[in-house]
Short mmCIF file of N, CA, C and O in Angstrom, two decimals:
data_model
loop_
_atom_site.label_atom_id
_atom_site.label_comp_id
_atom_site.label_asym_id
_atom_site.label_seq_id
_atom_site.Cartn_x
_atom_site.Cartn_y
_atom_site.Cartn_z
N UNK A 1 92.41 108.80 89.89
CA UNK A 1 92.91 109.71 88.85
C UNK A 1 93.20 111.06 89.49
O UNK A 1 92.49 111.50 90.40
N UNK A 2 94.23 111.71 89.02
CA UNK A 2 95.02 112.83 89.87
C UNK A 2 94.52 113.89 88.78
O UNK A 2 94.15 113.39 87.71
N UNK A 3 94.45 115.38 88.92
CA UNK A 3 94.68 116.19 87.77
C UNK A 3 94.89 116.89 88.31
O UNK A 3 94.29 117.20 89.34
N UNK A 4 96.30 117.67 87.63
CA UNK A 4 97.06 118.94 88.13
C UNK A 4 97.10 120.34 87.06
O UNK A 4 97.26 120.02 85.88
N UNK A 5 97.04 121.11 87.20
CA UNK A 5 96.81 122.24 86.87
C UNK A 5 97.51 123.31 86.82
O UNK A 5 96.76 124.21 87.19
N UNK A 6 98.82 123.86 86.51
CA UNK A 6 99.89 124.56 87.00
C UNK A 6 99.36 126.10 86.10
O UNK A 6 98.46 126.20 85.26
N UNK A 7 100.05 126.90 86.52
CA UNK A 7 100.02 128.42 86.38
C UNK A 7 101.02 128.97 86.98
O UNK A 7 101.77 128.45 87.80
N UNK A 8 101.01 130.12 86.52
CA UNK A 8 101.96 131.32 87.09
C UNK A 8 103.17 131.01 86.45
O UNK A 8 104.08 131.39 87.18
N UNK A 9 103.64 130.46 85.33
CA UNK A 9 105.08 130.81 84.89
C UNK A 9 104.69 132.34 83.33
O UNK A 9 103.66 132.65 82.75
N UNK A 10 105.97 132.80 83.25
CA UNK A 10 105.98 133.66 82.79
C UNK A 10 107.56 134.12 82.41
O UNK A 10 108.46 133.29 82.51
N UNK A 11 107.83 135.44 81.99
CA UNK A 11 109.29 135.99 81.88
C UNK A 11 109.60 136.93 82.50
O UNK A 11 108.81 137.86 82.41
N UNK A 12 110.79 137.13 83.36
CA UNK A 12 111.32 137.55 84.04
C UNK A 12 112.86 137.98 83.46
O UNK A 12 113.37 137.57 82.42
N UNK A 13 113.41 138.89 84.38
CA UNK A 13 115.15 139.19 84.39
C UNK A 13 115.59 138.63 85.33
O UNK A 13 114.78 138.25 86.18
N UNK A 14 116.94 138.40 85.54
CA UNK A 14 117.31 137.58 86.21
C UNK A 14 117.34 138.75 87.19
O UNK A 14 117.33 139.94 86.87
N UNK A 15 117.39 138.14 88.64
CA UNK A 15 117.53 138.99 89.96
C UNK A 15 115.69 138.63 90.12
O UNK A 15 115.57 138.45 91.34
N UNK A 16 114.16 138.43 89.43
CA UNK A 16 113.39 138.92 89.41
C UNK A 16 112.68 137.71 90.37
O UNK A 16 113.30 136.92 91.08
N UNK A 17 111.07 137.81 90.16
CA UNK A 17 110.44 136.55 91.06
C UNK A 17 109.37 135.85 90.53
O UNK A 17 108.64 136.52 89.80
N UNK A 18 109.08 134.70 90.71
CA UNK A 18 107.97 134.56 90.10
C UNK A 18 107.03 133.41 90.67
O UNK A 18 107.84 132.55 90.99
N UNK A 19 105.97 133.01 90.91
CA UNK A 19 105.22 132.01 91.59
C UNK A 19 104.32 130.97 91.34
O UNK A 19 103.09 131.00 91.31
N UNK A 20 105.02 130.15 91.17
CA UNK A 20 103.73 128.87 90.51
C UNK A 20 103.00 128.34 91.42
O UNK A 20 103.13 128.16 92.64
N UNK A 21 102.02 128.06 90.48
CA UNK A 21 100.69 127.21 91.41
C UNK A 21 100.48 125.82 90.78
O UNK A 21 101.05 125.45 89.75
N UNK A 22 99.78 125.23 91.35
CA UNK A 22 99.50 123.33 90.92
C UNK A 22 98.29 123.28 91.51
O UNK A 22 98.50 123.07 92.71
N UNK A 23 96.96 123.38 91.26
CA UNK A 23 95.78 122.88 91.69
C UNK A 23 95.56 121.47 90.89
O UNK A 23 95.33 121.22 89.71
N UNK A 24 95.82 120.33 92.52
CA UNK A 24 95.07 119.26 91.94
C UNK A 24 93.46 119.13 92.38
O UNK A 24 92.65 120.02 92.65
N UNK A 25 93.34 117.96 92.36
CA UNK A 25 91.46 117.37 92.22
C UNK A 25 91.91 116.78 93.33
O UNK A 25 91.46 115.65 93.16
N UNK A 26 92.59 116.73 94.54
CA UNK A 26 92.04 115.64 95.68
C UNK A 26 93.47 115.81 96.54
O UNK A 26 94.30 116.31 95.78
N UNK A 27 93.86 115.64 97.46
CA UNK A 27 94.55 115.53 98.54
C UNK A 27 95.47 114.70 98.56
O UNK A 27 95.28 113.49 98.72
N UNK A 28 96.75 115.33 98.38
CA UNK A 28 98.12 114.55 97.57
C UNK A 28 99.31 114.61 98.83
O UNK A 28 99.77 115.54 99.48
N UNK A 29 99.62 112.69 98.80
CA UNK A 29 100.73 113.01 100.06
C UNK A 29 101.73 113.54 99.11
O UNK A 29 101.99 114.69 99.48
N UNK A 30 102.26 113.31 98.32
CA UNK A 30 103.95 113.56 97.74
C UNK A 30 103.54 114.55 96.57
O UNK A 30 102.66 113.99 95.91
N UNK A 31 103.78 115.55 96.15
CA UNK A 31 103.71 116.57 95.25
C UNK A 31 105.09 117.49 94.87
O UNK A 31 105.77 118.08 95.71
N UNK A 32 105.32 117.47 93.56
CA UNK A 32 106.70 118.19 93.46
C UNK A 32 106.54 118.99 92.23
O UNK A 32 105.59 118.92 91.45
N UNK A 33 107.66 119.82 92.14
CA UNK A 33 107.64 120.45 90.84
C UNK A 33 109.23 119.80 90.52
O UNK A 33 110.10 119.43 91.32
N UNK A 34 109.22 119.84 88.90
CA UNK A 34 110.08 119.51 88.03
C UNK A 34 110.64 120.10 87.17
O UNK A 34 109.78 120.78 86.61
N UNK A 35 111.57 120.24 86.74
CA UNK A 35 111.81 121.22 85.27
C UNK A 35 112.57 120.66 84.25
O UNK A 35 113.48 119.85 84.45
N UNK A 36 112.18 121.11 83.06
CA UNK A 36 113.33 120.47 81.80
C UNK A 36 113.38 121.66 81.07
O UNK A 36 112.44 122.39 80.78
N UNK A 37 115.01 121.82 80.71
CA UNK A 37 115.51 122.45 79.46
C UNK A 37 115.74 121.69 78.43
O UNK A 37 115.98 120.49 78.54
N UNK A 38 115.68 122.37 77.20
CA UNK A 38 115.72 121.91 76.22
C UNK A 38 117.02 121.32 75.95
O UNK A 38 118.01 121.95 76.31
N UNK A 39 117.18 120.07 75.30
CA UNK A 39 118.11 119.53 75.34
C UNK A 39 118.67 118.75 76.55
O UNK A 39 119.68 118.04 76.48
N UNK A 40 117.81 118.98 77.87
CA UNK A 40 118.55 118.36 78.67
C UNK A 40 117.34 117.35 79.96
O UNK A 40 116.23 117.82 80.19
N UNK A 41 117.70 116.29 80.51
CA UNK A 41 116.96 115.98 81.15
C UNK A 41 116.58 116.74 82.59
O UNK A 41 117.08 117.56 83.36
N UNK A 42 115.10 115.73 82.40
CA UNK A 42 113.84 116.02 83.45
C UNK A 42 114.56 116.54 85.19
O UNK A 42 115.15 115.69 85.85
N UNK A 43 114.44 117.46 85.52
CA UNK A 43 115.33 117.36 87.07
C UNK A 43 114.32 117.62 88.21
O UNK A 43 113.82 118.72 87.94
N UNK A 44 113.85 117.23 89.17
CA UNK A 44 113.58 117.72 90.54
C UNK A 44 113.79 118.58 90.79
O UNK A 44 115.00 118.71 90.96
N UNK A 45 112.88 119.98 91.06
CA UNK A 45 113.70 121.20 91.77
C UNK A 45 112.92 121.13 93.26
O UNK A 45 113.47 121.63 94.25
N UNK A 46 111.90 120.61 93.35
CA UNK A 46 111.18 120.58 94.84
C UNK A 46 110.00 119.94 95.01
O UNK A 46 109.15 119.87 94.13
N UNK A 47 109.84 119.23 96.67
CA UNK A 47 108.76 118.33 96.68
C UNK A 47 108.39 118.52 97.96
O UNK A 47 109.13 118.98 98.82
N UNK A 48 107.23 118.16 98.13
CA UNK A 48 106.21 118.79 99.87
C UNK A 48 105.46 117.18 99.81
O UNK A 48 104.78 116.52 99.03
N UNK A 49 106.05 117.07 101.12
CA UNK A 49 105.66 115.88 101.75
C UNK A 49 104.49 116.04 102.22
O UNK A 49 104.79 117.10 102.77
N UNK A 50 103.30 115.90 102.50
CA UNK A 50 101.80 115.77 103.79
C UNK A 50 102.52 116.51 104.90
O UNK A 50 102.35 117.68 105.23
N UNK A 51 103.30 115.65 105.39
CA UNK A 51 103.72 116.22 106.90
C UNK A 51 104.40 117.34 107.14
O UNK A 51 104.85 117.60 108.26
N UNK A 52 104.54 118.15 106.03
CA UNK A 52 105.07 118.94 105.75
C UNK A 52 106.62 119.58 105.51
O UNK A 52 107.09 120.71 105.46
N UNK A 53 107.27 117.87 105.36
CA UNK A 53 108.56 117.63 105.24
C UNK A 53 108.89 118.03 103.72
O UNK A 53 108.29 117.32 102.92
N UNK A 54 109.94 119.27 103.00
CA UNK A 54 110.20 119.69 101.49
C UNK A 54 111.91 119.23 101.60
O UNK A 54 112.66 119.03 102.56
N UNK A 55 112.10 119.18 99.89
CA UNK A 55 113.43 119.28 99.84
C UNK A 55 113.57 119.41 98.89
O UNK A 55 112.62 119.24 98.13
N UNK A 56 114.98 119.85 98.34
CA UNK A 56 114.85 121.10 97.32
C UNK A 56 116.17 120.42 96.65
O UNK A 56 116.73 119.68 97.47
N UNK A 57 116.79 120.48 95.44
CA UNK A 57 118.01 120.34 94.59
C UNK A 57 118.32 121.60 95.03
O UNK A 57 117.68 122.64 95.22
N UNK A 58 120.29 121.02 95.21
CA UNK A 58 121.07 122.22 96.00
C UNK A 58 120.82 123.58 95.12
O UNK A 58 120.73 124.65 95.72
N UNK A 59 120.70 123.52 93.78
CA UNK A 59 120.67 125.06 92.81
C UNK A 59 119.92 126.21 92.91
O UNK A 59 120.01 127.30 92.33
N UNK A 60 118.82 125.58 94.15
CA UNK A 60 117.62 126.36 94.07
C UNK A 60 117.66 126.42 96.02
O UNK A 60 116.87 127.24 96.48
N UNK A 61 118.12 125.99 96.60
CA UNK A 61 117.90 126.14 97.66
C UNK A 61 118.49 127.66 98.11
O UNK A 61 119.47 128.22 97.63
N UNK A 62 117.47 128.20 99.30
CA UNK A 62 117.94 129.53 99.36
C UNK A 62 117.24 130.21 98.38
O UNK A 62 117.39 131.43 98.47
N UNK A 63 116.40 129.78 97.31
CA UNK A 63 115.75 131.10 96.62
C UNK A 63 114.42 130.57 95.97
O UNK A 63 113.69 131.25 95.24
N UNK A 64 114.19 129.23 96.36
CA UNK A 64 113.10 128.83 95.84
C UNK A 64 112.73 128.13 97.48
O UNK A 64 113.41 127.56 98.33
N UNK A 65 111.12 128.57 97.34
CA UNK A 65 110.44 128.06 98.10
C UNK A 65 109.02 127.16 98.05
O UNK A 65 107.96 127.64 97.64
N UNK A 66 109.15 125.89 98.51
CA UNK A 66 107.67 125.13 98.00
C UNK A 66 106.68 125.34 99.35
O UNK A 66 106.99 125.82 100.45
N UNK A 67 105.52 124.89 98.92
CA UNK A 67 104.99 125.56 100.23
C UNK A 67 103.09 124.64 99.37
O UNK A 67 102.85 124.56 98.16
N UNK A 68 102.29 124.21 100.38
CA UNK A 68 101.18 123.93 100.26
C UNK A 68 99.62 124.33 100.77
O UNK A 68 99.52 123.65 101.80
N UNK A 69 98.82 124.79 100.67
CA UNK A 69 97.75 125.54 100.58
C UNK A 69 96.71 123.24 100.62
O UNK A 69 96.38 122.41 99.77
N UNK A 70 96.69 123.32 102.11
CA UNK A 70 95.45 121.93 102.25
C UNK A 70 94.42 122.07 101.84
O UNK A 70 93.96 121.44 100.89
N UNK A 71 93.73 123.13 102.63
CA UNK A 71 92.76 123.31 102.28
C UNK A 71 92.06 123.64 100.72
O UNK A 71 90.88 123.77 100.41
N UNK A 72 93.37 123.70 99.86
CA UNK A 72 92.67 124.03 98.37
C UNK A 72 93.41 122.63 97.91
O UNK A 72 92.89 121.87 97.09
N UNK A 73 94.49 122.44 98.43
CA UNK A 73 94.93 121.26 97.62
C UNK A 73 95.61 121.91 96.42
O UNK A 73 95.68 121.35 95.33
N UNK A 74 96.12 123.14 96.69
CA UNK A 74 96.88 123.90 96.12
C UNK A 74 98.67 123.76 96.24
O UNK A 74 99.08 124.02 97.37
N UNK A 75 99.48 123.47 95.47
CA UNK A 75 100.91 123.87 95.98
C UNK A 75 101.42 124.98 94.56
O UNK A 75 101.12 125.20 93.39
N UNK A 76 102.53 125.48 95.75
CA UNK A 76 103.08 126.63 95.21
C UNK A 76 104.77 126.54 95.18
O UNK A 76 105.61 125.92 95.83
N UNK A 77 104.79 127.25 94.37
CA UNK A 77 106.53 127.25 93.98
C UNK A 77 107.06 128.71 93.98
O UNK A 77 106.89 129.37 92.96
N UNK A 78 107.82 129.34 95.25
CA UNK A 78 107.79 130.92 95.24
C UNK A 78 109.64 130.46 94.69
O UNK A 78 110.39 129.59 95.13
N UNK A 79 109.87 131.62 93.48
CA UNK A 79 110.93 131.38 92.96
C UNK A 79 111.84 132.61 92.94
O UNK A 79 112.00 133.28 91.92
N UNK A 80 112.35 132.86 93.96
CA UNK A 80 113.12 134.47 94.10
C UNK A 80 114.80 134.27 92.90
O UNK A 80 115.21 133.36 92.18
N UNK A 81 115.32 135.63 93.25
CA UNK A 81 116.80 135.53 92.45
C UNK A 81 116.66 135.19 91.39
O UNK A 81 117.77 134.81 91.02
N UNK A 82 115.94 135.08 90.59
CA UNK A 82 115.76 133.97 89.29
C UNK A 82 117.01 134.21 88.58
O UNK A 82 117.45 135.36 88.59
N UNK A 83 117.73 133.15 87.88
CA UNK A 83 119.07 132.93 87.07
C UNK A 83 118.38 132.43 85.85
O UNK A 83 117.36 131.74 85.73
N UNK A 84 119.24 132.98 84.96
CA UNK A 84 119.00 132.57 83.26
C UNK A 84 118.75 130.77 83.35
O UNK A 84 117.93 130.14 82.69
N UNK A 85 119.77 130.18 84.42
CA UNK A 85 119.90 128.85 84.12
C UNK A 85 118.49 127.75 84.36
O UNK A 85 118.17 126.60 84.05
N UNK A 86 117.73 129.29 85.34
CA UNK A 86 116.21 128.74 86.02
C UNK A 86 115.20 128.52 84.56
O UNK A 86 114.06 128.08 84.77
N UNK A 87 115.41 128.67 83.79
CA UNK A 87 114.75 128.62 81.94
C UNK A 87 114.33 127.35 81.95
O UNK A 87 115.24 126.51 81.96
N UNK A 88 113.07 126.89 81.97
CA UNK A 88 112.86 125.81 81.64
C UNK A 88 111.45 125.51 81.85
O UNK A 88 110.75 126.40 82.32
N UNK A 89 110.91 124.34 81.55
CA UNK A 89 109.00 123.81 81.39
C UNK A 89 109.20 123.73 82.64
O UNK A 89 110.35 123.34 82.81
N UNK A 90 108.58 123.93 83.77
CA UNK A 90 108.00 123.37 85.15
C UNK A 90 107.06 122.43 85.40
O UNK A 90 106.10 122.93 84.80
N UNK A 91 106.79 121.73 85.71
CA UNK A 91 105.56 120.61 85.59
C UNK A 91 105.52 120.09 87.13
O UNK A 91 106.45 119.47 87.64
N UNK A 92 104.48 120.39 87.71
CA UNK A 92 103.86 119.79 88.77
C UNK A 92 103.82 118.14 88.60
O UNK A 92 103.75 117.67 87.46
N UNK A 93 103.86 117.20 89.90
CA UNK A 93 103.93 116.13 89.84
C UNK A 93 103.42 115.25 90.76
O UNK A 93 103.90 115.11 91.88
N UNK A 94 102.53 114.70 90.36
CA UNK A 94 102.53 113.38 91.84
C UNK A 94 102.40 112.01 92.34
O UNK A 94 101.62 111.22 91.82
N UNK A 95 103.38 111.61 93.61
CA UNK A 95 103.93 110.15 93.47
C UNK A 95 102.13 109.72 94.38
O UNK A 95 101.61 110.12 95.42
N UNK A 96 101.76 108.85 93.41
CA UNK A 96 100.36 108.17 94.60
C UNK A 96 100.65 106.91 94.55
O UNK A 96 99.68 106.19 94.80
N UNK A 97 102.12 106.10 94.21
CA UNK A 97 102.29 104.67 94.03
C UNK A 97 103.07 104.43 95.12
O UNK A 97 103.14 103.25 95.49
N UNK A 98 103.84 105.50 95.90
CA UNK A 98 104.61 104.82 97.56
C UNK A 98 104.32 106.13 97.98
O UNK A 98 103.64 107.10 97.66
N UNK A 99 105.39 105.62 99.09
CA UNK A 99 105.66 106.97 100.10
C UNK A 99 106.70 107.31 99.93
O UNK A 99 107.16 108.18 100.67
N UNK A 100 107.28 106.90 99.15
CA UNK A 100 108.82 107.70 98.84
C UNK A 100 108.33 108.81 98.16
O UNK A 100 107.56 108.81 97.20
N UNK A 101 108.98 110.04 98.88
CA UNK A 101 108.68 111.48 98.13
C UNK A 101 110.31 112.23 97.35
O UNK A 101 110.80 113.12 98.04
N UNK A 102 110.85 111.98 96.41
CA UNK A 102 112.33 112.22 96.58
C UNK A 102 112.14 112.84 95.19
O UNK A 102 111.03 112.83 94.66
N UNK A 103 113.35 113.46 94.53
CA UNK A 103 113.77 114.44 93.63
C UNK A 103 113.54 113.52 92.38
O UNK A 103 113.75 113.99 91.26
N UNK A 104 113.14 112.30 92.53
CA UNK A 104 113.53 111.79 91.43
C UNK A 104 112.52 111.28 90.29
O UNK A 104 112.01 110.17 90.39
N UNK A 105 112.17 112.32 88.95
CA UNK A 105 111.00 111.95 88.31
C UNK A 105 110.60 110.48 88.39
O UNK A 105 109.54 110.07 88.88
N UNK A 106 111.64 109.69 87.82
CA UNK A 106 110.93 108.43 87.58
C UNK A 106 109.73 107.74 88.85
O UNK A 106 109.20 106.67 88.53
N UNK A 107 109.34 108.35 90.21
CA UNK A 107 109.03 107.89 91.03
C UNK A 107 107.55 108.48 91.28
O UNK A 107 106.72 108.06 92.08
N UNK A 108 107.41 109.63 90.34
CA UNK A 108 105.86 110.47 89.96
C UNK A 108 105.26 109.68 88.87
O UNK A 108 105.99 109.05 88.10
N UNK A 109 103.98 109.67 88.76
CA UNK A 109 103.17 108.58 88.02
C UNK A 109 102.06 109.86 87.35
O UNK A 109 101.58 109.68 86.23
N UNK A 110 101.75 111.10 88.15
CA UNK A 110 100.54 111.86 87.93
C UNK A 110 101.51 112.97 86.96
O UNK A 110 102.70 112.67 87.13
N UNK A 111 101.41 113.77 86.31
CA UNK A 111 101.75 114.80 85.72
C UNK A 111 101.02 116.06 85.35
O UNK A 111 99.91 115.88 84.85
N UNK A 112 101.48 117.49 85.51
CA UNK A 112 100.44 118.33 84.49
C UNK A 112 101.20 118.74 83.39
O UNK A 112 102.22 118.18 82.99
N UNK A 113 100.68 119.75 82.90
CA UNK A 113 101.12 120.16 81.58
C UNK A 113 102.43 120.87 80.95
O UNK A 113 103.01 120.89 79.87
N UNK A 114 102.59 121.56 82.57
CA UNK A 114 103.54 122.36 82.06
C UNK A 114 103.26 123.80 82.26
O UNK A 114 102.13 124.10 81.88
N UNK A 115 104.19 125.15 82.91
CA UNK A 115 104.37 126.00 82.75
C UNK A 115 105.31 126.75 82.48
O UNK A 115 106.24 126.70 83.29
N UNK A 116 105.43 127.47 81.57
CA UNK A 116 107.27 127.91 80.68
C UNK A 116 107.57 129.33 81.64
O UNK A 116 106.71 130.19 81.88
N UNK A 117 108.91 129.35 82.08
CA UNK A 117 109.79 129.98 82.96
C UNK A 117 110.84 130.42 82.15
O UNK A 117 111.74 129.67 81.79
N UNK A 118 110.74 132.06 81.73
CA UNK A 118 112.15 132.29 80.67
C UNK A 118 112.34 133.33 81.59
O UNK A 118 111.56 134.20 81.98
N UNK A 119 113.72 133.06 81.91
CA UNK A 119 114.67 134.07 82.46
C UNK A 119 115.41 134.42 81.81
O UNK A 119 115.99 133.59 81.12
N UNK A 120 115.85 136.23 81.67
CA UNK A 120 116.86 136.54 80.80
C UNK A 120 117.36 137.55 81.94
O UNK A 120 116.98 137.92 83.05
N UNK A 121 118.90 137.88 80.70
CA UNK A 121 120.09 138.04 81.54
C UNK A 121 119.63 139.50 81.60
O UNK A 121 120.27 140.33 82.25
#
């Protein structure tokens, strides 16, 4: 059993920054963050491999950075430039059923709750 824990979303202007956290309970190869707007589906914005291999959806690359803390079993989501279009639930995620680590929800099994990200213009 996985449990994730997210924090740090909040509201911002666009141009601004902001930094999420994901504390799970135990030592996760594949970990990502996710986001959904309303009305629209679940998307991948970034995922941290063990080996320390990330990859990011092109929208965010260049201003979002994932990054992992081992020793806490902490990951983080540093989110610079923020754009109105960045608006959305964030939800930490993790795949413990393969080793495929990729953008793509359906392949995460663990979930947390959710942290809300409102960017305005």
């Amino acid at each position: 059993q996985v449990q994730l824990v997210e924090s740090g979303g909040g509201s911002v202007q666009a141009g601004g920054s902001l930094r999420l956290s994901c504390d799970a309970n135990r030592w996760i190869y594949c970990i990502g963050w996710f986001r959904q707007a309303p009305g629209k589906e679940r998307e991948g914005v970034a995922v941290h491999v063990s080996d320390g291999t990330t990859k990011y959806v092109d929208s965010v690359k260049g201003r979002f950075t994932i990054s992992k803390d081992n020793a806490k079993n902490t990951v983080y989501l540093q989110m610079n430039n923020l754009k109105p279009e960045d608006s959305a639930m964030y939800y930490c995620a993790v795949n413990t059923i393969s080793f495929r680590c990729n953008l793509t929800p359906d392949e995460y099994n663990y979930w947390g709750q959710g942290t809300q990200v409102t960017v305005s213009s």
